[in-house]
Tab-separated table of C-alpha atoms in Angstrom:
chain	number	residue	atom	x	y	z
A	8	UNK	CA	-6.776	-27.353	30.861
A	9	UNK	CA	-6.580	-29.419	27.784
A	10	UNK	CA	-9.568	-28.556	25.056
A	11	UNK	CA	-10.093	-30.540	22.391
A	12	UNK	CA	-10.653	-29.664	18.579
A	13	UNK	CA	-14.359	-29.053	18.104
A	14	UNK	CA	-15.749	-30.425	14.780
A	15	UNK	CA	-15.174	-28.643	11.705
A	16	UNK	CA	-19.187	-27.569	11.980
A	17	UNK	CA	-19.150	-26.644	15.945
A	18	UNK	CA	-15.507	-24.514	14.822
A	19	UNK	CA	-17.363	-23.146	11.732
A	20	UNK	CA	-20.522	-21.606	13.746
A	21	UNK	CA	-18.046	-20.507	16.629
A	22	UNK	CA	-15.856	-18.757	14.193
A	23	UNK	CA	-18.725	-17.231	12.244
A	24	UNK	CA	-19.917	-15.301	15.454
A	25	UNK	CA	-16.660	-14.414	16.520
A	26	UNK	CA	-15.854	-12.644	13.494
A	27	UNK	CA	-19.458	-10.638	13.268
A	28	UNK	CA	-21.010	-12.600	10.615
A	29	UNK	CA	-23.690	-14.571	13.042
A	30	UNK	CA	-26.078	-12.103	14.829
A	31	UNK	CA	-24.103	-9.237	13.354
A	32	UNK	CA	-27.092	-7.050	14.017
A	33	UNK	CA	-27.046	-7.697	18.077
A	34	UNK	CA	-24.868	-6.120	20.605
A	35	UNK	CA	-22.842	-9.198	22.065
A	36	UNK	CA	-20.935	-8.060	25.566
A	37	UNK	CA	-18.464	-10.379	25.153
A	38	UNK	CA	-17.782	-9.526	21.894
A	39	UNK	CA	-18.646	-6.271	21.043
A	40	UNK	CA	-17.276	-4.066	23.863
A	41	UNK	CA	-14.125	-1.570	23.383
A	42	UNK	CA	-13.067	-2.989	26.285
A	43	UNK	CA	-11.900	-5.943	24.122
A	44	UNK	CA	-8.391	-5.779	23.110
A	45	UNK	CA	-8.129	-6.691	19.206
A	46	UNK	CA	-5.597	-8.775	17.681
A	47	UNK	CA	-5.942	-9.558	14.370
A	48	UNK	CA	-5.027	-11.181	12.903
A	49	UNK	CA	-5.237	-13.685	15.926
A	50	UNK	CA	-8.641	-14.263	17.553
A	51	UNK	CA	-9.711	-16.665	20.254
A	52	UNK	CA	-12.980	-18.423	19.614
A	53	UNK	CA	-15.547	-19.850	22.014
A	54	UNK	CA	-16.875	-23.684	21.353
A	55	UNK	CA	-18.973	-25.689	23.581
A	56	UNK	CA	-16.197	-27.902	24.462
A	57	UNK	CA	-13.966	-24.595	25.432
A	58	UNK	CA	-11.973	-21.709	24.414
A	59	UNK	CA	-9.489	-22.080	21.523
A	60	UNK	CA	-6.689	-19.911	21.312
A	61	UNK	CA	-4.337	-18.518	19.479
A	62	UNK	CA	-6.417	-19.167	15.925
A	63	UNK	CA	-5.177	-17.370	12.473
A	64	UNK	CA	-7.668	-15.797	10.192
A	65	UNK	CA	-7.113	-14.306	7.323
A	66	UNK	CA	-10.270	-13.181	5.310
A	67	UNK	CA	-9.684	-13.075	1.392
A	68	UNK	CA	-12.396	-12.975	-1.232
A	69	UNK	CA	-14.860	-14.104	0.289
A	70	UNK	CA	-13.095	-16.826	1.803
A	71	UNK	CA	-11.941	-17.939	5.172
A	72	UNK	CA	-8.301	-19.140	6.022
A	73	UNK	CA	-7.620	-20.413	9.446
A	74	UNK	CA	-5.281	-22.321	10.823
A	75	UNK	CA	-4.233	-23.163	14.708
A	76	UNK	CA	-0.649	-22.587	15.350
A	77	UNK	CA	0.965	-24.926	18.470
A	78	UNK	CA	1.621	-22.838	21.551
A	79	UNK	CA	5.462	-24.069	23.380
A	80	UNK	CA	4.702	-26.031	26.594
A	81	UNK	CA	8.050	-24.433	27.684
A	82	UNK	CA	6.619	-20.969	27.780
A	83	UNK	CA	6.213	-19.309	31.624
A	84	UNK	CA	2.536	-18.457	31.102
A	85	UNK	CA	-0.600	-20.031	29.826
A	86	UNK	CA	-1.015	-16.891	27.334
A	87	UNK	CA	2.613	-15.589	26.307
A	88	UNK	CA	2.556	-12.693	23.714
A	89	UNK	CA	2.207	-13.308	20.509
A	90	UNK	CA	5.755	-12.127	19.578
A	91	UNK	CA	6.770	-15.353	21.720
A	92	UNK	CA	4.837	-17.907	19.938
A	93	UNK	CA	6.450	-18.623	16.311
A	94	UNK	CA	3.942	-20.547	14.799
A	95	UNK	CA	2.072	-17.402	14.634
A	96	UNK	CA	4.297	-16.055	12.168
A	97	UNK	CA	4.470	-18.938	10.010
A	98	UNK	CA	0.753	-19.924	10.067
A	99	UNK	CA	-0.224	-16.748	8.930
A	100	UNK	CA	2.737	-16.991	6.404
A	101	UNK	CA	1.147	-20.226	5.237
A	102	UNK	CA	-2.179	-18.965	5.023
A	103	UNK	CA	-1.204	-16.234	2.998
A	104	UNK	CA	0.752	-18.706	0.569
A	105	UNK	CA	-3.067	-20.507	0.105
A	106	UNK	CA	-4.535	-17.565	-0.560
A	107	UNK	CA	-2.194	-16.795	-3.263
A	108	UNK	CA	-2.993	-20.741	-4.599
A	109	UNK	CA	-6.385	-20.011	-4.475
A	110	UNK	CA	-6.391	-16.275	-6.220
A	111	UNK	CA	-7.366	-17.426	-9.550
A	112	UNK	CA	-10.267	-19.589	-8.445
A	113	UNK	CA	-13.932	-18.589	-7.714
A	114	UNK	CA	-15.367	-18.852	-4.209
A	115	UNK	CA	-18.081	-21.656	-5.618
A	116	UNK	CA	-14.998	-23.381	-7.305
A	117	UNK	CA	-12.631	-24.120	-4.114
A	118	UNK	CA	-14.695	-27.461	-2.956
A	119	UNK	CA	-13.619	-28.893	-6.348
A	120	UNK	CA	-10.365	-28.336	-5.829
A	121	UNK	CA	-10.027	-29.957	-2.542
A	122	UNK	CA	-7.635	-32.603	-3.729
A	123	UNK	CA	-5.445	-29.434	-4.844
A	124	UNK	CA	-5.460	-28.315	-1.586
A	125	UNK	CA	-4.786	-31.913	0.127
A	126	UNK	CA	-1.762	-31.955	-1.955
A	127	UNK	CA	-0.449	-28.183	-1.495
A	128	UNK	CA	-0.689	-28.401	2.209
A	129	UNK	CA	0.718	-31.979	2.205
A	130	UNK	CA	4.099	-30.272	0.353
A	131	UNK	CA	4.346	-26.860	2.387
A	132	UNK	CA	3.299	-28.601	5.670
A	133	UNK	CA	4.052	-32.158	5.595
A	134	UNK	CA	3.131	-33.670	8.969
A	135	UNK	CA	1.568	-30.033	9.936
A	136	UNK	CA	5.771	-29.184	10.342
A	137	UNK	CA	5.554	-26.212	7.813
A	138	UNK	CA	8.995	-26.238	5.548
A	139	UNK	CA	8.055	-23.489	2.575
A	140	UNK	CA	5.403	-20.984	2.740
A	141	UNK	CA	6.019	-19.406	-0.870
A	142	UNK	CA	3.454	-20.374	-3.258
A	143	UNK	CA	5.584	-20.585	-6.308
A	144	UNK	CA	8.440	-23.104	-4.955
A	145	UNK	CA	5.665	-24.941	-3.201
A	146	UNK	CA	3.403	-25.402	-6.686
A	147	UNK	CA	7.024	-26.132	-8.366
A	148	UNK	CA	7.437	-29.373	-5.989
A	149	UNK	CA	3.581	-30.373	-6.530
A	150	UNK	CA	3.570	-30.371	-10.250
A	151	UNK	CA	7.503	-32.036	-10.115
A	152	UNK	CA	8.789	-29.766	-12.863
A	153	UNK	CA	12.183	-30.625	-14.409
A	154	UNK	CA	15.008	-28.954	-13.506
A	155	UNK	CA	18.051	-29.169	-15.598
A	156	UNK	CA	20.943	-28.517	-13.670
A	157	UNK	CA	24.537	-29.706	-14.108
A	158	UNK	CA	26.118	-30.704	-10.850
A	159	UNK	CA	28.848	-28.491	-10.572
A	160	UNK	CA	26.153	-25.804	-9.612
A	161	UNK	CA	24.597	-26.026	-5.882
A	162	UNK	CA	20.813	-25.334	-6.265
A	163	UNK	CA	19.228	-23.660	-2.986
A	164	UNK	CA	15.997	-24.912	-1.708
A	165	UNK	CA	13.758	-22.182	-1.754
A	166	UNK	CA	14.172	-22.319	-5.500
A	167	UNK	CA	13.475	-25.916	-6.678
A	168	UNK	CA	12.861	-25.019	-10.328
A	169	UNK	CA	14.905	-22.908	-12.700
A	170	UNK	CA	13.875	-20.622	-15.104
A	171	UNK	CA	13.528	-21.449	-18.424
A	172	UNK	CA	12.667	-19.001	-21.374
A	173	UNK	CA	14.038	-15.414	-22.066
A	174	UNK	CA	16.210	-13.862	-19.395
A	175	UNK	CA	14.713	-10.485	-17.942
A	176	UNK	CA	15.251	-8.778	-14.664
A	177	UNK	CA	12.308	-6.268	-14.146
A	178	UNK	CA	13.209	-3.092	-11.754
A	179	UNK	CA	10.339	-0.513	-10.943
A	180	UNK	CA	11.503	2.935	-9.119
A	181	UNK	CA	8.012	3.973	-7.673
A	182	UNK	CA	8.117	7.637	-6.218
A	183	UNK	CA	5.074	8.558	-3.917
A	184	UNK	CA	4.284	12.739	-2.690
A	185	UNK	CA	1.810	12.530	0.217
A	186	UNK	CA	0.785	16.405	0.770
A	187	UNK	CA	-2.059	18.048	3.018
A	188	UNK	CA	-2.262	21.988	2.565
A	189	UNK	CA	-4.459	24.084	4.291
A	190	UNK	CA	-3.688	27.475	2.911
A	191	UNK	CA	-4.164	28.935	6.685
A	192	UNK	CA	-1.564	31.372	8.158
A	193	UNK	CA	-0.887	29.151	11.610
A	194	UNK	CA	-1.016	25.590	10.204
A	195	UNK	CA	1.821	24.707	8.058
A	196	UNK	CA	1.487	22.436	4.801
A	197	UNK	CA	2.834	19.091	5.280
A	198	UNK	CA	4.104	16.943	2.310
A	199	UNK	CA	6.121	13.383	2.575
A	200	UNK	CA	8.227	11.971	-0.521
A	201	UNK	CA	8.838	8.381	-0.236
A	202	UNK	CA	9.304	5.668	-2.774
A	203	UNK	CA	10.702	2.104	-3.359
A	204	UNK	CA	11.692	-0.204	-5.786
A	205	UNK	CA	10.396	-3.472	-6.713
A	206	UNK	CA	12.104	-6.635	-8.557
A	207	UNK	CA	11.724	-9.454	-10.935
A	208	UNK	CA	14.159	-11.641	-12.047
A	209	UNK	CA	13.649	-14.334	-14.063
A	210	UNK	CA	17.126	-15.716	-15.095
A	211	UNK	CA	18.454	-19.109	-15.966
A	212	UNK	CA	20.737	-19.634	-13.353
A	213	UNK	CA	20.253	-21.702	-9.779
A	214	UNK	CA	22.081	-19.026	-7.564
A	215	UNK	CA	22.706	-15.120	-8.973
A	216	UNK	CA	24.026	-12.108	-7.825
A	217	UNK	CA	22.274	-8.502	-8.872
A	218	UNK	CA	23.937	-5.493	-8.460
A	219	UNK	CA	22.431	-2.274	-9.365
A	220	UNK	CA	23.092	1.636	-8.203
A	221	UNK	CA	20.409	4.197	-7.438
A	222	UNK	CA	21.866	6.730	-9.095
A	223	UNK	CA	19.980	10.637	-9.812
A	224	UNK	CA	19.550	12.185	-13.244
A	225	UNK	CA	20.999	15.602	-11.652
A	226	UNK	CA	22.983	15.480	-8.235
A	227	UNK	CA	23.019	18.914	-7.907
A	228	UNK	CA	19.715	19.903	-7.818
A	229	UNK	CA	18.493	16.341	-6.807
A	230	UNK	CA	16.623	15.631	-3.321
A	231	UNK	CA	18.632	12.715	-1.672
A	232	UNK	CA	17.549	9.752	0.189
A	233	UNK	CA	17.884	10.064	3.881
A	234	UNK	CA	16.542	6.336	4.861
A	235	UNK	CA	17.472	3.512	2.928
A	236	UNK	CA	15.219	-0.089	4.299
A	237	UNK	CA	16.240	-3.443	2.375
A	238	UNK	CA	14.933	-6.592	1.882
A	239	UNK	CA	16.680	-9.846	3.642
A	240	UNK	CA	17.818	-10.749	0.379
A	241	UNK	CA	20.405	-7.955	0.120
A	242	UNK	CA	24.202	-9.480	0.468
A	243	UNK	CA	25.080	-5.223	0.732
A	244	UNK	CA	24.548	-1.856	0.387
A	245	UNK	CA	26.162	1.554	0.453
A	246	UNK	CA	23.979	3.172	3.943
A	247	UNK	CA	26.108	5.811	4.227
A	248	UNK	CA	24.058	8.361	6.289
A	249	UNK	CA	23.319	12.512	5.533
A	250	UNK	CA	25.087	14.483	8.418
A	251	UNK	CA	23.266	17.336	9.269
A	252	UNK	CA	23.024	20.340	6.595
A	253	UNK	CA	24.466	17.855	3.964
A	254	UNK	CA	22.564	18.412	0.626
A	255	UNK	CA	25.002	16.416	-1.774
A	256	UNK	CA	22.866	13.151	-3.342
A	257	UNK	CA	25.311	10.461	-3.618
A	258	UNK	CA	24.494	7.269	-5.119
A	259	UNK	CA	23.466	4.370	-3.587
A	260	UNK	CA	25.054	0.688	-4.779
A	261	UNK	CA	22.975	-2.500	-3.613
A	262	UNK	CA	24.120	-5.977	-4.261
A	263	UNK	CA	20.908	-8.827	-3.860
A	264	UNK	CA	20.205	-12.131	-4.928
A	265	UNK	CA	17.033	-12.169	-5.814
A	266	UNK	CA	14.268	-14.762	-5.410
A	267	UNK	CA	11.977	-16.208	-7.629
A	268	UNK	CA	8.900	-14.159	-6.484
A	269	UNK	CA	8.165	-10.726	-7.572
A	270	UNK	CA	9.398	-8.368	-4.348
A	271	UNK	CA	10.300	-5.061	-2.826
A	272	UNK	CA	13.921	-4.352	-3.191
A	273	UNK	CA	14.267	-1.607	-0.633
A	274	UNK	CA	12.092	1.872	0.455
A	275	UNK	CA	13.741	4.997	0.700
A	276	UNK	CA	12.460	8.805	2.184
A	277	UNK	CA	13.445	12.084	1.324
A	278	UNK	CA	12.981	14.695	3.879
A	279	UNK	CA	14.181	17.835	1.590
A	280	UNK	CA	11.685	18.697	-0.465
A	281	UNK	CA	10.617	22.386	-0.411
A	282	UNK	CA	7.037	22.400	-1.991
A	283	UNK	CA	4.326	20.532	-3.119
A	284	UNK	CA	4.235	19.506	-7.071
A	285	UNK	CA	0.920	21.041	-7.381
A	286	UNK	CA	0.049	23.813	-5.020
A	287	UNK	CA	-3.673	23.864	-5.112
A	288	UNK	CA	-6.239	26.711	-3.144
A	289	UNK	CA	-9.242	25.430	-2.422
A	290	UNK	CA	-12.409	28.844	-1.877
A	291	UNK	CA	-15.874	27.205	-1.085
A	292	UNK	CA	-18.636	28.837	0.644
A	293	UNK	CA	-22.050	27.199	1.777
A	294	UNK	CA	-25.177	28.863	1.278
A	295	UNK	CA	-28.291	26.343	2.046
A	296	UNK	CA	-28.319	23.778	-0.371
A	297	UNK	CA	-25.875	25.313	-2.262
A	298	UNK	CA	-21.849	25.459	-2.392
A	299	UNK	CA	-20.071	27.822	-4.417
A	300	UNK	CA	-16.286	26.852	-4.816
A	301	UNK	CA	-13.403	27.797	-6.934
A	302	UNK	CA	-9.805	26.056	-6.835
A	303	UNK	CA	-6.790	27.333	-8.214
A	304	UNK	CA	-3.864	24.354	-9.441
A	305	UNK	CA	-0.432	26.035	-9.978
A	306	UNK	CA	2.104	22.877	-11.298
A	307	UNK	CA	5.682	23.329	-10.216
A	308	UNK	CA	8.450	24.247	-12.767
A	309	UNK	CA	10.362	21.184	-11.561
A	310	UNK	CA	7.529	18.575	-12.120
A	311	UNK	CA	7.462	16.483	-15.349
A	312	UNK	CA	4.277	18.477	-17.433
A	313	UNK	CA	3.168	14.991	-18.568
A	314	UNK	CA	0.542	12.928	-16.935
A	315	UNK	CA	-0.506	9.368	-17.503
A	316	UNK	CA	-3.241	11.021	-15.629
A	317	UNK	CA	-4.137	14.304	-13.386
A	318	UNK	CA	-7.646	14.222	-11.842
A	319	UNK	CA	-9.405	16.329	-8.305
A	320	UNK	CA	-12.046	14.942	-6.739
A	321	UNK	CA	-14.028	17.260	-4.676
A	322	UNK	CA	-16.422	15.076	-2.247
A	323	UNK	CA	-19.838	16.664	-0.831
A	324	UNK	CA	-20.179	14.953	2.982
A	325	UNK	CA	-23.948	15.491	4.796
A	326	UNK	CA	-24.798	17.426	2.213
A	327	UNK	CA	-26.996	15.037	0.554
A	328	UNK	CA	-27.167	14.317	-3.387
A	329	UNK	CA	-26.204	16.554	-5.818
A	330	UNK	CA	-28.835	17.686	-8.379
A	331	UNK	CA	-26.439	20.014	-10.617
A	332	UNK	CA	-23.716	21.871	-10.959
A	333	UNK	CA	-22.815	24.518	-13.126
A	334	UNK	CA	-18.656	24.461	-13.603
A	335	UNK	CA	-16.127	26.483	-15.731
A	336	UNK	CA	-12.606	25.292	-16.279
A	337	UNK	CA	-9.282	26.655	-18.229
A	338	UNK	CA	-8.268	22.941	-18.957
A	339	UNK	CA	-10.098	19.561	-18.796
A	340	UNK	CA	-13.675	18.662	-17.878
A	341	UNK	CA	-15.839	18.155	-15.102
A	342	UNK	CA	-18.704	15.406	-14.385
A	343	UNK	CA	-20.907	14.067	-11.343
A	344	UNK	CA	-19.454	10.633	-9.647
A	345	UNK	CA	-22.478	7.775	-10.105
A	346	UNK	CA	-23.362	7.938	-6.568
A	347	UNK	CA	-24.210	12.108	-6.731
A	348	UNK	CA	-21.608	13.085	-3.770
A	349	UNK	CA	-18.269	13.844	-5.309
A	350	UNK	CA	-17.450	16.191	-8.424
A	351	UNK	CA	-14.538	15.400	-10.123
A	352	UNK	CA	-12.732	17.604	-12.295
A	353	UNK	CA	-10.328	15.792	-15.294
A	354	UNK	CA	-7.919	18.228	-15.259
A	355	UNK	CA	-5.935	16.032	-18.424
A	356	UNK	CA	-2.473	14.865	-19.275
A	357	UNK	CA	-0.913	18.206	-19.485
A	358	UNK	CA	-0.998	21.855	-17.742
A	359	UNK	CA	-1.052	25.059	-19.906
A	360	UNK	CA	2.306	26.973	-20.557
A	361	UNK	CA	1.165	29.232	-17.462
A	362	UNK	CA	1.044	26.171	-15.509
A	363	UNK	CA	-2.118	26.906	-14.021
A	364	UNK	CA	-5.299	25.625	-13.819
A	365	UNK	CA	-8.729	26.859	-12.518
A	366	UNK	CA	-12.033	25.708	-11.877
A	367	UNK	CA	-15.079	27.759	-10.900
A	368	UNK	CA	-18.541	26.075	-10.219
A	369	UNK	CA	-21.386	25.889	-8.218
A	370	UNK	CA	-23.194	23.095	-6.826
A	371	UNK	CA	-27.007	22.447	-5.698
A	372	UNK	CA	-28.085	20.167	-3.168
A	373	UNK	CA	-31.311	18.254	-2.930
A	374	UNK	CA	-32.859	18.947	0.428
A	375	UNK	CA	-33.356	15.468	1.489
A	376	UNK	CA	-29.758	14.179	3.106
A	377	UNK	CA	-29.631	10.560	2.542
A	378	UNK	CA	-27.253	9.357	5.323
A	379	UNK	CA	-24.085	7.263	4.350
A	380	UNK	CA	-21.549	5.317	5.351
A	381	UNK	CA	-19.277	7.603	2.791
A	382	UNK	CA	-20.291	10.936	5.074
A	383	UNK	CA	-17.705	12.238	7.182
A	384	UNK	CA	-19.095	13.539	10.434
A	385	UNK	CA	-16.230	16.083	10.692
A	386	UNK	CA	-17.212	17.588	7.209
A	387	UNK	CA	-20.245	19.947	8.084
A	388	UNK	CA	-21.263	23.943	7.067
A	389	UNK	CA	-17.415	24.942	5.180
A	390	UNK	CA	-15.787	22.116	6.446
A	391	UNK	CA	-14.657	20.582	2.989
A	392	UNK	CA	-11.850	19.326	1.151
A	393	UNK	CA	-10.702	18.483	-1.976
A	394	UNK	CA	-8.192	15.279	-3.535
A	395	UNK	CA	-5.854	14.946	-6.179
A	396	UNK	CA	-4.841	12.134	-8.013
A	397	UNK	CA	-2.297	11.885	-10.372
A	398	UNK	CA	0.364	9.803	-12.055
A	399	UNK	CA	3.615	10.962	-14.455
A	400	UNK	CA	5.687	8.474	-16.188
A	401	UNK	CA	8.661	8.054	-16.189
A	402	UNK	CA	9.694	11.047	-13.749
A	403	UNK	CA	10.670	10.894	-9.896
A	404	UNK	CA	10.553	14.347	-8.078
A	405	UNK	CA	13.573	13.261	-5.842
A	406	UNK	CA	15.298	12.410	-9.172
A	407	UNK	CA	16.248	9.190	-8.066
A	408	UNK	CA	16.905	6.525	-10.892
A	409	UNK	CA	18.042	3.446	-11.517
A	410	UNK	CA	21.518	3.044	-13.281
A	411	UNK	CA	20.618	0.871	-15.722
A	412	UNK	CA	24.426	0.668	-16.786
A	413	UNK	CA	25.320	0.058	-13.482
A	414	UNK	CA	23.252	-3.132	-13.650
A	415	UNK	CA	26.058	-6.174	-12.597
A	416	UNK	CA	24.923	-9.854	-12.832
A	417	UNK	CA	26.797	-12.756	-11.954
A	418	UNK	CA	27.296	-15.617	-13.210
A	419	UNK	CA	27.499	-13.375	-15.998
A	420	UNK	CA	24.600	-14.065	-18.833
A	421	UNK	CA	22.880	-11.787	-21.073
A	422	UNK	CA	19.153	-10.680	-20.161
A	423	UNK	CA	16.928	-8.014	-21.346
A	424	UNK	CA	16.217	-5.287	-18.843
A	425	UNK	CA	13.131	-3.774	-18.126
A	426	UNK	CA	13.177	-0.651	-15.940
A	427	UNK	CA	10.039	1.632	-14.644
A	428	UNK	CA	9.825	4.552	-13.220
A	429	UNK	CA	7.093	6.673	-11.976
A	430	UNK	CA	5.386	9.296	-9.810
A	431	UNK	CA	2.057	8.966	-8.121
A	432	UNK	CA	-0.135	10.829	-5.502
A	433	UNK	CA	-0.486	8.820	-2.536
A	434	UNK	CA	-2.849	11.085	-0.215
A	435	UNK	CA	-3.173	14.441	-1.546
A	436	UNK	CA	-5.488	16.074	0.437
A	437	UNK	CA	-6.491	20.317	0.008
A	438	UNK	CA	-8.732	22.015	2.579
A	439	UNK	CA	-11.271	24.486	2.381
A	440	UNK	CA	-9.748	27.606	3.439
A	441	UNK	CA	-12.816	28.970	4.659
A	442	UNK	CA	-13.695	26.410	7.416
A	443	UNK	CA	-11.791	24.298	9.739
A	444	UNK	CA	-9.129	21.691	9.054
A	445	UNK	CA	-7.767	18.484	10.790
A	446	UNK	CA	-4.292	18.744	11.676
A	447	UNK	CA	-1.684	17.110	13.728
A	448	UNK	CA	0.614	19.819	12.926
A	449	UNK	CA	1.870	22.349	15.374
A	450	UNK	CA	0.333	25.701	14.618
A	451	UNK	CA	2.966	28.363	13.866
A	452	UNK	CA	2.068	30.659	16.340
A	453	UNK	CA	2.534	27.987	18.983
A	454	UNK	CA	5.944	27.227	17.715
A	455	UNK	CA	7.147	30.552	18.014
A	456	UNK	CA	6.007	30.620	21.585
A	457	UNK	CA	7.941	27.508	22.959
A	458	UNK	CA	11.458	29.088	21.134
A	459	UNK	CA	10.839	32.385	22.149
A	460	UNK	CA	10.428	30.634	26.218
């Protein structure tokens, strides 16, 4: 059953109309049918000498990275799952290490750098055996920097080059709020608060030891972590678990060394959060080419009032382009997106001393609807919704932190610290209340059925 490897233009042309970008406008069977179970980011293409499988693609900037990992003669079947193949894992690894070479440098600019490539893929793959898949070690052996190193210290591989410059250890708390409300009796509001932390550490030492605490500005009325997920590099950390009704936050103490690469320290959830930090009603009614809409913003009293930013985006869907709109607000301003479907309202980097924040407008629609790619089917007659973005410096709503005099490093050195913290909208969705919703949710009514049975 042996196949061999088509010529880089026969591989090329295969790949091409495998991936869509041959004939794209044609129905292929064999290609095209949901039948087809989809594996990305593995894909088998068809040559004229045969079928190659498993090959890698990752698709970056306009660019094309492939690769074709070896497949174990010692596995039981001709097509074991993809879990049982390793070179999977590490081709794509590899893969994404080139694209990370190659992020700085124009599509029309790669074929010059060919000898680049040669010599990057010659020193994280020599012999096609992959041995380091992280872009920065791998361009530190290429380029041969010095590193100056006494011998007493051991000096691990994946770090072949120290630093050398000022000593800082970056550490970012970023705090996300994913919220859906409906405003409808049976369908409960739904809101996630999640967040992680991300490191740099750029310290003059071949082998160090970080230990910080995520600590919270004020235990008692702080919402504590329930998950805690860390990154390989963590030595250990304190996973003590909630027990049920337990609403104490207790610190949490996490001891890393740190590679050379920026990276995500750990992620944490927190399930006990009561309310949304900006309820938000959302009124629209649609009367033939026109939609007349009001929203109401109310900003809790435990939210930061200081926003790097605070904007709602209302979209229009199958309503086709709007021609005006005639909008009053209590705070901020309101303009047309440059496509004509979505009006957003900048609501500004601060709420009133009420709190509150209201917009009344009404919008008119030409009468040709210009299908779109942007439309969504569901959103038709008062089916509508609104989004909020926002961001607040230095603020978490959990009030998680990082201790920053908690901060251990050993060997011990002096470095300056640089710590971030922040809270962003991740999807922050608020339906129409006048027309129907999509919801995963249980509705109320139906939960009060199956206890009362």
């Amino acid at each position: 059953a042996y196949i061999s490897l088509p010529s880089p233009t026969e591989f090329s042309n295969a790949l091409l109309f495998e991936l869509g970008f041959k004939d794209e406008e044609k129905f292929i069977q064999s290609r095209d049918t949901c039948q087809k179970v989809e594996r990305k980011p593995v894909f088998e293409v068809t040559t004229p000498a045969g079928t190659v499988w498993p090959v890698v693609v990752v698709e970056q900037r306009g660019l094309l990275f492939c690769c074709l990992p070896l497949v174990p003669d010692n596995l039981t079947t001709s097509r074991p799952d993809l879990i049982q193949i390793p070179g999977v894992s590490l081709g794509f690894s590899l893969l994404c290490g080139l694209t990370d070479f190659l992020r700085q440098c124009p599509p029309s600019e790669v074929a010059q750098r060919s000898g680049d490539l040669h010599l990057y893929l010659n020193t994280a793959a020599p012999f096609g055996r992959i041995s380091d898949v992280n872009c920065d070690t791998v361009m530190a052996k290429m380029y041969n920097k010095p590193s100056y190193l006494p011998r007493a210290q051991k000096q691990p591989s994946w770090k072949p080059v120290l630093h050398k410059g000022k000593n800082i250890l970056y550490l970012a708390l970023t705090e996300n709020i994913r919220a859906i409300q409906f405003n409808k009796e049976n369908t409960a509001d739904t809101f996630d608060l999640y967040g992680s932390v991300s490191c740099k550490s750029d310290l003059e030492v071949a082998l160090s030891d970080v230990t910080i605490n995520l600590s919270y500005n004020s235990p008692e009325s702080a919402i504590p972590m329930d998950n805690l997920l860390i990154h390989p590099c963590v030595q250990s950390a304190d996973c003590s678990m909630l027990q049920r009704g337990e609403t104490k936050a207790a610190p949490r103490r996490i001891r890393f060394t740190p590679p050379t690469e920026m990276f995500t320290l750990c992620h944490y959830t927190a399930s006990g959060l009561k309310g949304p930090p900006i309820k938000a009603v959302y009124d629209m009614k649609m009367t033939d080419n026109r939609a007349s809409l009001t929203i109401q913003l109310t900003l809790s009293d435990k939210v930061k009032n200081a926003f790097e930013y605070c904007e709602m985006q209302i979209p229009f869907h199958n309503r086709g382009i709007i021609s005006s709109q005639d909008s009053s607000v209590s705070q901020g301003n309101t303009l047309i997106s440059p496509d004509k479907k979505i009006l957003v309202w900048n609501i500004g980097q601060k709420f009133p001393k009420s709190l509150n924040a209201n917009l009344e407008a009404t919008v008119v629609f030409t009468d040709a609807k210009s299908p779109s790619s942007f439309d969504d089917p569901f959103c038709t007659d008062q089916n509508a919704y609104a989004q909020l973005f926002f961001k607040i410096p230095d603020f978490t709503h959990s009030g998680c932190c990082i201790d920053s005099k908690s901060i251990q490093v050993s060997p011990s050195t002096k470095f300056k610290l640089n710590t971030v913290h922040e809270y962003l909208s991740a999807e922050y969705k608020i339906w129409n209340c006048n027309g129907d919703v999509l919801s995963s949710s249980v509705p109320k009514a139906l939960l009060k059925q199956m206890a009362d049975m």
